[in-house]
Coordinates of C-alpha atoms and ligand atoms in Angstrom, one line a residue:
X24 CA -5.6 -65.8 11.9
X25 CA -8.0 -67.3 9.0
X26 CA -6.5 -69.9 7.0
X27 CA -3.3 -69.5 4.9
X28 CA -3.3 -68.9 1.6
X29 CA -1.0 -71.3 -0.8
X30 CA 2.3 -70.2 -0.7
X31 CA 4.1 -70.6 -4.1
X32 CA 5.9 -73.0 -4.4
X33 CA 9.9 -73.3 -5.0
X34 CA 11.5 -76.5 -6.4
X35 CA 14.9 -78.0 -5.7
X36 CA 17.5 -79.3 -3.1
X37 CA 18.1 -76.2 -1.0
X38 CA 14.7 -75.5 -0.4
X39 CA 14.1 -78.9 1.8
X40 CA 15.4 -79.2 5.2
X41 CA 17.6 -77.7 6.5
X42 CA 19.9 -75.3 4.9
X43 CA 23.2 -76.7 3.9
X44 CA 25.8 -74.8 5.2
X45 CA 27.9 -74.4 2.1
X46 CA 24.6 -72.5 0.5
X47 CA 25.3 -70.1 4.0
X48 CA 29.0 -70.1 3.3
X49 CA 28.4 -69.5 -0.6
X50 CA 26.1 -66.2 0.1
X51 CA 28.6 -65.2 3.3
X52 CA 31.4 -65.3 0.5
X53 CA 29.3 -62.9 -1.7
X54 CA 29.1 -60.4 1.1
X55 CA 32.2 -60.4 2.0
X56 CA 33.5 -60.0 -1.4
X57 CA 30.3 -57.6 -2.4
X58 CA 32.6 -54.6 -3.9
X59 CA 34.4 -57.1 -6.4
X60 CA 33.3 -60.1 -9.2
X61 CA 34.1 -63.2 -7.3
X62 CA 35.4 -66.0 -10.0
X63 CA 33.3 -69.0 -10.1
X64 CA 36.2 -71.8 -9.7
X65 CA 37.0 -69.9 -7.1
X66 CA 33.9 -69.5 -5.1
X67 CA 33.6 -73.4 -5.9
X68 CA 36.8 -74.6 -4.4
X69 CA 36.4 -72.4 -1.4
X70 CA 32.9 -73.7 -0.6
X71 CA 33.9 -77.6 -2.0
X72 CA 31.4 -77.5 -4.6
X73 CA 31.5 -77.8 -8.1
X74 CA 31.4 -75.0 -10.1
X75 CA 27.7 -76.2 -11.8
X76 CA 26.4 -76.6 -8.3
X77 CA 27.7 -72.6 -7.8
X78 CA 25.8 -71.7 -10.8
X79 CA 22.7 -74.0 -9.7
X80 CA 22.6 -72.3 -6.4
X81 CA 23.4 -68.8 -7.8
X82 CA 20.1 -69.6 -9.6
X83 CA 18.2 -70.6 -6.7
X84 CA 18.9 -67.6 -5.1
X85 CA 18.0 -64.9 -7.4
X86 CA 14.7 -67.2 -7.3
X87 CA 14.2 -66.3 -3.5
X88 CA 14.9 -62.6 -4.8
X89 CA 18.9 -62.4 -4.2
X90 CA 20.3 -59.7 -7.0
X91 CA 23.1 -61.6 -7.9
X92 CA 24.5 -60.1 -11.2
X93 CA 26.5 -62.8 -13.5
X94 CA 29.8 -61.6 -15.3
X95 CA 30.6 -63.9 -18.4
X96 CA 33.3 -65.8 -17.4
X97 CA 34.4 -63.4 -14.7
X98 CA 32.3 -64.4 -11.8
X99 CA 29.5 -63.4 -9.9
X100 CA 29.1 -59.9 -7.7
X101 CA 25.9 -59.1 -5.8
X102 CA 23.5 -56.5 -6.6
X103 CA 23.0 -55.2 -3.4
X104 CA 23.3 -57.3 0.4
X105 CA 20.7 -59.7 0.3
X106 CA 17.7 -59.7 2.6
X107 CA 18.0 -63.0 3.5
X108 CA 18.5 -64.8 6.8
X109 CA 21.5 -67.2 6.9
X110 CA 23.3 -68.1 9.4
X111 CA 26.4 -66.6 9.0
X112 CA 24.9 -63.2 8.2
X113 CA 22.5 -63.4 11.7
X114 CA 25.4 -64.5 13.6
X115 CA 27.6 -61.6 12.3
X116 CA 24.7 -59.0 14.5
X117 CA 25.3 -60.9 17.7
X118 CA 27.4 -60.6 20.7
X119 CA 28.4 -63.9 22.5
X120 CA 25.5 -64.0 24.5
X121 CA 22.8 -67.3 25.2
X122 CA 20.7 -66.6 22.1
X123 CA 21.6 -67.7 18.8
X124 CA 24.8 -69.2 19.1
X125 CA 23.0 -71.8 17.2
X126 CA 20.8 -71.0 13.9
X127 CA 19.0 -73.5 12.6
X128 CA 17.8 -71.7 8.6
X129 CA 15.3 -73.3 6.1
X130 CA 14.5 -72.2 2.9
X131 CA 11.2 -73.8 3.5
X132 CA 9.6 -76.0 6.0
X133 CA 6.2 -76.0 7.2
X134 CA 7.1 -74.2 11.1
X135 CA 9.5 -73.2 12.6
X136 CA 8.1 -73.9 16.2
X137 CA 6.6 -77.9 15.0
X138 CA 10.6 -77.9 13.8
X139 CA 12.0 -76.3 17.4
X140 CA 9.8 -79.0 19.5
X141 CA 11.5 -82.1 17.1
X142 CA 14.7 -81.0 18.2
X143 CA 16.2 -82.8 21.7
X144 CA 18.0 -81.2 24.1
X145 CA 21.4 -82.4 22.2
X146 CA 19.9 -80.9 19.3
X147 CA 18.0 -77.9 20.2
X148 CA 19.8 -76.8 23.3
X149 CA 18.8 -73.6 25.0
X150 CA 19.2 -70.5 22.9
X151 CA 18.7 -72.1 19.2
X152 CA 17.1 -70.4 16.5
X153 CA 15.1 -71.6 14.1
X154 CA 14.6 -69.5 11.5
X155 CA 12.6 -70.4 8.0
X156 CA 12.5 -68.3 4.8
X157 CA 8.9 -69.4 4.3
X158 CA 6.4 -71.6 6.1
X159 CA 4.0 -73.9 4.7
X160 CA 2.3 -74.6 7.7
X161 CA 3.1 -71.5 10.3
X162 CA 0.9 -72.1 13.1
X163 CA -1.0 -69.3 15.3
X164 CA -2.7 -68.7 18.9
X165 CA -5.8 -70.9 19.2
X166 CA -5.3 -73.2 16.2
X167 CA -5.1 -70.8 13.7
X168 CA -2.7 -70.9 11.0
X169 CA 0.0 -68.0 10.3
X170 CA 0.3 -66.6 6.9
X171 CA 4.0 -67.0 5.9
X172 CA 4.5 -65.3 2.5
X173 CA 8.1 -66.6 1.3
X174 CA 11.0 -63.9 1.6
X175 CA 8.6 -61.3 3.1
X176 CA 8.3 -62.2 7.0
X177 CA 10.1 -63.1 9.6
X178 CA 9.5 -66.4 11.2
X179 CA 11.4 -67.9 13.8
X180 CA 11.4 -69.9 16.5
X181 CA 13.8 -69.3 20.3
X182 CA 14.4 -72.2 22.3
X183 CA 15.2 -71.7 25.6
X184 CA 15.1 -74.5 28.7
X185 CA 15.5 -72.2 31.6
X186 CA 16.0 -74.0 34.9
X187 CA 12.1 -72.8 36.0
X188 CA 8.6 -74.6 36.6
X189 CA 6.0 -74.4 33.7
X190 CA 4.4 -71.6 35.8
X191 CA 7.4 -69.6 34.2
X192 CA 5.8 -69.8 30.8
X193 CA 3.7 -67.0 30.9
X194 CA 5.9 -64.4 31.6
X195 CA 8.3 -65.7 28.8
X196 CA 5.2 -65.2 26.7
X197 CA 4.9 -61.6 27.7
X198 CA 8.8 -61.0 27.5
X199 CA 8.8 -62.0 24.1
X200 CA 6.1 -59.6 23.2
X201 CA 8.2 -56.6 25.0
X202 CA 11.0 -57.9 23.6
X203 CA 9.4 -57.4 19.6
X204 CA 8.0 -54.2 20.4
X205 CA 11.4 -53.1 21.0
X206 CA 13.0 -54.6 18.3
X207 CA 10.2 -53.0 15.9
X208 CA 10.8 -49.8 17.1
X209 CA 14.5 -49.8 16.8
X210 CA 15.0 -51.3 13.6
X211 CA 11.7 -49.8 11.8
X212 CA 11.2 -46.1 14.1
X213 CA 7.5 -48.0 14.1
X214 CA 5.5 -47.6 17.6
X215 CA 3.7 -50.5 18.0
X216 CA 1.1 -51.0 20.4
X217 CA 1.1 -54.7 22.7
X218 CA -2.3 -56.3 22.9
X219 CA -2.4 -59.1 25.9
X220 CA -0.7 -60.8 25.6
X221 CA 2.0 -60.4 22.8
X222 CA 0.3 -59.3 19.7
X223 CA 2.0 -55.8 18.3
X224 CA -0.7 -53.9 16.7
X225 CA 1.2 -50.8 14.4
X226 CA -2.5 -48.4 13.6
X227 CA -4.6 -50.7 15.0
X228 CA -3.7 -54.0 12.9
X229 CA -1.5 -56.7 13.7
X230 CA 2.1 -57.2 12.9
X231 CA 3.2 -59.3 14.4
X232 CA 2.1 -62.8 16.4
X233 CA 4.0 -64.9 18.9
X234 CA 3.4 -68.4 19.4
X235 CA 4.5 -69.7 23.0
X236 CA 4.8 -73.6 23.1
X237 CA 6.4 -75.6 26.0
X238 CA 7.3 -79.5 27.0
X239 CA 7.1 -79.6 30.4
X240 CA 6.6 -82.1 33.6
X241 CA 4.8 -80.8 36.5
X242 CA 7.8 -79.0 38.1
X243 CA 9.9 -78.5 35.4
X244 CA 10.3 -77.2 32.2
X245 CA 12.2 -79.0 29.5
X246 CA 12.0 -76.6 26.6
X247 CA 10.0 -73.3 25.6
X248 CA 9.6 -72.5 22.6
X249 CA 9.2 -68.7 21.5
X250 CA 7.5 -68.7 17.8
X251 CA 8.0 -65.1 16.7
X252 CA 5.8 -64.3 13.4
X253 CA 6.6 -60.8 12.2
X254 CA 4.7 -59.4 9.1
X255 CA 7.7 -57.1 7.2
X256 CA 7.6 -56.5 3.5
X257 CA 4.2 -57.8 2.8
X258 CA 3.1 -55.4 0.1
X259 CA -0.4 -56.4 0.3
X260 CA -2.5 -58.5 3.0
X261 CA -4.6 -61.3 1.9
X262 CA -8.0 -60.1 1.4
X263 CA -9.5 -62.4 4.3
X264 CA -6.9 -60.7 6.4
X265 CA -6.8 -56.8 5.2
X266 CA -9.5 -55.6 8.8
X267 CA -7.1 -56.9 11.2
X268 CA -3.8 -57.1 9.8
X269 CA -0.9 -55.5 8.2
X270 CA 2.9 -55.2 7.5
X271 CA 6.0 -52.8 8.5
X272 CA 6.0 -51.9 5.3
X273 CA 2.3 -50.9 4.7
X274 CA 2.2 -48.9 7.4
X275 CA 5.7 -47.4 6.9
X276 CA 5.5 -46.8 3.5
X277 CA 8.7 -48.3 2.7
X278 CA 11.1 -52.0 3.2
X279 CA 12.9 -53.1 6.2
X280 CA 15.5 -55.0 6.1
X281 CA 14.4 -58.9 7.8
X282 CA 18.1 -59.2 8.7
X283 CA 18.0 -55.8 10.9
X284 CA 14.9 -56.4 12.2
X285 CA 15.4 -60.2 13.4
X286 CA 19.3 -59.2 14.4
X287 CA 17.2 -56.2 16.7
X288 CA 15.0 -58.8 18.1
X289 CA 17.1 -61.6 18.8
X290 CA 19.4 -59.2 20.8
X291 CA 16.5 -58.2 22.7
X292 CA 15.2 -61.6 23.5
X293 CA 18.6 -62.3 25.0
X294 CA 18.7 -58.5 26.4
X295 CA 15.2 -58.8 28.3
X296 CA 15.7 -62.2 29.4
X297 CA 18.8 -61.5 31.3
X298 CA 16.9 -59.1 32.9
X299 CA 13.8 -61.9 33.7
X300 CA 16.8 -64.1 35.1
X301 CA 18.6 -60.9 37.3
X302 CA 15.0 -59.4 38.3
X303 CA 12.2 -61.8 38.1
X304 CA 9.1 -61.5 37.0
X305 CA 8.6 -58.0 38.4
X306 CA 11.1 -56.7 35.6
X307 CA 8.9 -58.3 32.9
X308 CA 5.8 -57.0 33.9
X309 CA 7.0 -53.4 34.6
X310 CA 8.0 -53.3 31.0
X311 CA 4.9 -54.9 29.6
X312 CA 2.7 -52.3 31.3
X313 CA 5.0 -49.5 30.7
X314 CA 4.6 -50.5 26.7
X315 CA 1.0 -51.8 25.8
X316 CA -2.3 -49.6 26.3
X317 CA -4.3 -52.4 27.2
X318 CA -2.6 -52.9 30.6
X319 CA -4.8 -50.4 32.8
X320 CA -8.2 -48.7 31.7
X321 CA -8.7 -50.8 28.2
X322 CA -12.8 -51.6 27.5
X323 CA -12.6 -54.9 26.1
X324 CA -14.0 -58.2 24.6
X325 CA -12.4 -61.1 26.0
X326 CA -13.4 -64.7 25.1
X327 CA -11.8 -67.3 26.9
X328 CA -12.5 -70.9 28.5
X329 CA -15.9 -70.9 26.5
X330 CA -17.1 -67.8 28.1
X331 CA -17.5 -64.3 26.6
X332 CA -18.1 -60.9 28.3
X333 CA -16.8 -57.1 28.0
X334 CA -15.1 -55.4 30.7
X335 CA -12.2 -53.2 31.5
X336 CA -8.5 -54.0 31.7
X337 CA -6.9 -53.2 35.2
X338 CA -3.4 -54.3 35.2
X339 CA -1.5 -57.7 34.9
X340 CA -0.8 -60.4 38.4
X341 CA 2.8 -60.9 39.0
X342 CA 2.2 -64.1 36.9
X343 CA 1.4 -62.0 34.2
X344 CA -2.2 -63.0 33.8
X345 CA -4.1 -59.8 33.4
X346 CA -7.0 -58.6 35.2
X347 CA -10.7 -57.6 34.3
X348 CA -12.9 -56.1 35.8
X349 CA -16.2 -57.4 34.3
X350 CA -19.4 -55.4 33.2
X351 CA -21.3 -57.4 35.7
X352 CA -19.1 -56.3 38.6
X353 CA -17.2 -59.6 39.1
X354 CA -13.8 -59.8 38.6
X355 CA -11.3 -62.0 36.1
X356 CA -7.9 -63.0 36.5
X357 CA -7.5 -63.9 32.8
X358 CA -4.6 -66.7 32.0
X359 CA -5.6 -67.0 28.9
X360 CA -7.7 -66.3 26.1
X361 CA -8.4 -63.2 23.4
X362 CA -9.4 -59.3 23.9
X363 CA -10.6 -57.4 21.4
X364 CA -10.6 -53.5 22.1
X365 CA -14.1 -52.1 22.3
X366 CA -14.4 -48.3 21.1
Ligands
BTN346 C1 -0.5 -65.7 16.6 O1 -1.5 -66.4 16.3 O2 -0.6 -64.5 16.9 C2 0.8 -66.4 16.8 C3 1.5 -66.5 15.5 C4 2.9 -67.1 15.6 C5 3.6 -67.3 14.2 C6 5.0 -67.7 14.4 S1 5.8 -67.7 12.8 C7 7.2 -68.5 13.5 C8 6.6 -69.6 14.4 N1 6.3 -70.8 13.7 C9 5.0 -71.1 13.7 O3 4.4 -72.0 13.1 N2 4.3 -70.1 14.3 C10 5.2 -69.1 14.9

């Protein structure tokens, strides 16, 4: 993607580092009390806050867009349920499964996947999500950056340190893709189309971008990490980025709710990598081909390792490298690299 544009900025405690979790357990209290006016000494005591750090985070909130309407001296009684990703209200959409049974949230930080690959094993183990309201830095494919408007995307990060050789990467790469497109679909009744190896195109444009990162010896993965960018309530595109890119919401015509859509794809990750484990990569690739219309028959651009020609797509390798058949007659196994539909 061309570079980011400067995201706006928002001062104060809770927007640096991690989230604490009595700012989770202060908006889970506001959902779970949502049809009544929840007293501020109350809300106070039950978090172990004072009542002016209630009222400073109450603030801070309805800066990140939370409705939170104030009754004089009565309390404080949302709007409507807030779009936003905390913990408690992400855990709440899943089962007891190996994905996101620990959620990392920030209000800020610059990514999601440079915070994933700090984390140790103790730290990060397999199945954490990291999930930020905003990104300062969100990184893309190639060493591009990802534009992370605040509140309006979702960006987060899956670690996973399956028991597998770095060859495995690949296919987690794809999975995740398959696994988004599903998601997408559920949650939004968008079709989105997969374009090797995981970008979702919805009419052409992209929606969404996954980021696959790894630290790994020469037989053995320690970590993946699955960097999930997904372009959601964006009202409008940067300029630099309107050709190739748009939102859910553009293209639906209406909002999603983030919290739906990432609860969808989280359950999916876990969902489709089950199946990887059970099946193999056979699974994976049966699904990827059986979703993206660049798999078989696609006239393409491809640049990769330096080179650049045009060809047509003809299905992926068990690996999940996809081939090409070039203009010129020869043949790719492509592992790598960018496509571009020709028309
Ligand atoms: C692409 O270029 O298509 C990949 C974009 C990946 C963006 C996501 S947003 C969450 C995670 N954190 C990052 O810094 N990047 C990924």
């Amino acid at each position: 993607m061309p570079p980011r544009l400067g995201p706006g900025a928002v001062p104060g405690r809770m927007t640096a580092g991690i989230t604490d979790h009595k700012i989770d357990r202060l908006v889970h209290l506001l959902v779970k009390n949502a049809t009544v006016v929840a007293p501020g000494p109350k809300i106070a005591s039950e978090i172990g806050v004072s009542r002016s750090t209630v009222w400073e985070w109450i603030e801070k909130l309805r800066a990140l867009g939370v409705a939170i309407k104030g009754h004089p001296r009565h309390g404080y009684q949302l709007e409507k349920l807030p779009d936003i990703l905390v913990p408690s209200l992400v855990r709440a959409e899943l089962s007891h499964g190996e994905i996101g049974h620990k959620i990392v949230h920030y209000f800020r930080t610059e990514s999601t996947n440079s915070a994933a690959l700090q984390l140790d094993a103790q730290n990060g183990p397999h199945g954490t999500v990291i999930i930020a309201e905003e990104q300062t830095a969100g990184r893309g494919r190639l060493g591009r950056n990802w534009y992370s408007e605040k509140s309006k995307g979702i960006y987060t990060s899956i670690i996973l340190r399956p028991p597998l050789s770095p060859a495995a990467a690949p296919i987690l790469t794809l999975l995740a893709g398959v696994a988004a497109r599903h998601a997408v679909r559920s949650a939004t009744g968008l079709e989105a189309d997969i374009r090797w190896p995981n970008d979702l195109l919805v009419n052409g444009k992209k929606v969404c971008g996954i980021l696959t990162e790894m630290k790994a010896e020469v037989d053995r993965l320690h970590m993946v990490v699955l960097g999930i960018g997904i372009n959601v309530n964006h009202s409008s595109m940067p300029e630099e980025l309107q050709e190739i890119a748009t939102s859910l919401a553009l293209e639906g015509g209406r909002s999603y709710s983030r919290l739906q859509i990432l609860a969808e794809l989280l359950r999916d990750v876990e969902r489709y990598y089950q199946m990887f484990l059970q099946e193999g990569n056979a699974a994976i690739v049966r699904e990827w081909s059986a979703a993206s219309s660049y798999a078989q028959g696609k006239r393409v651009h491809v640049k990769a390792g330096g080179s650049d020609y045009s060809g047509v797509t003809a299905g992926l390798d068990v690996s999940g490298a996809l081939k090409i058949l070039r203009d010129d007659g020869r043949q790719e196994l492509l592992v790598a690299g960018e496509i571009t539909e020709l028309r």
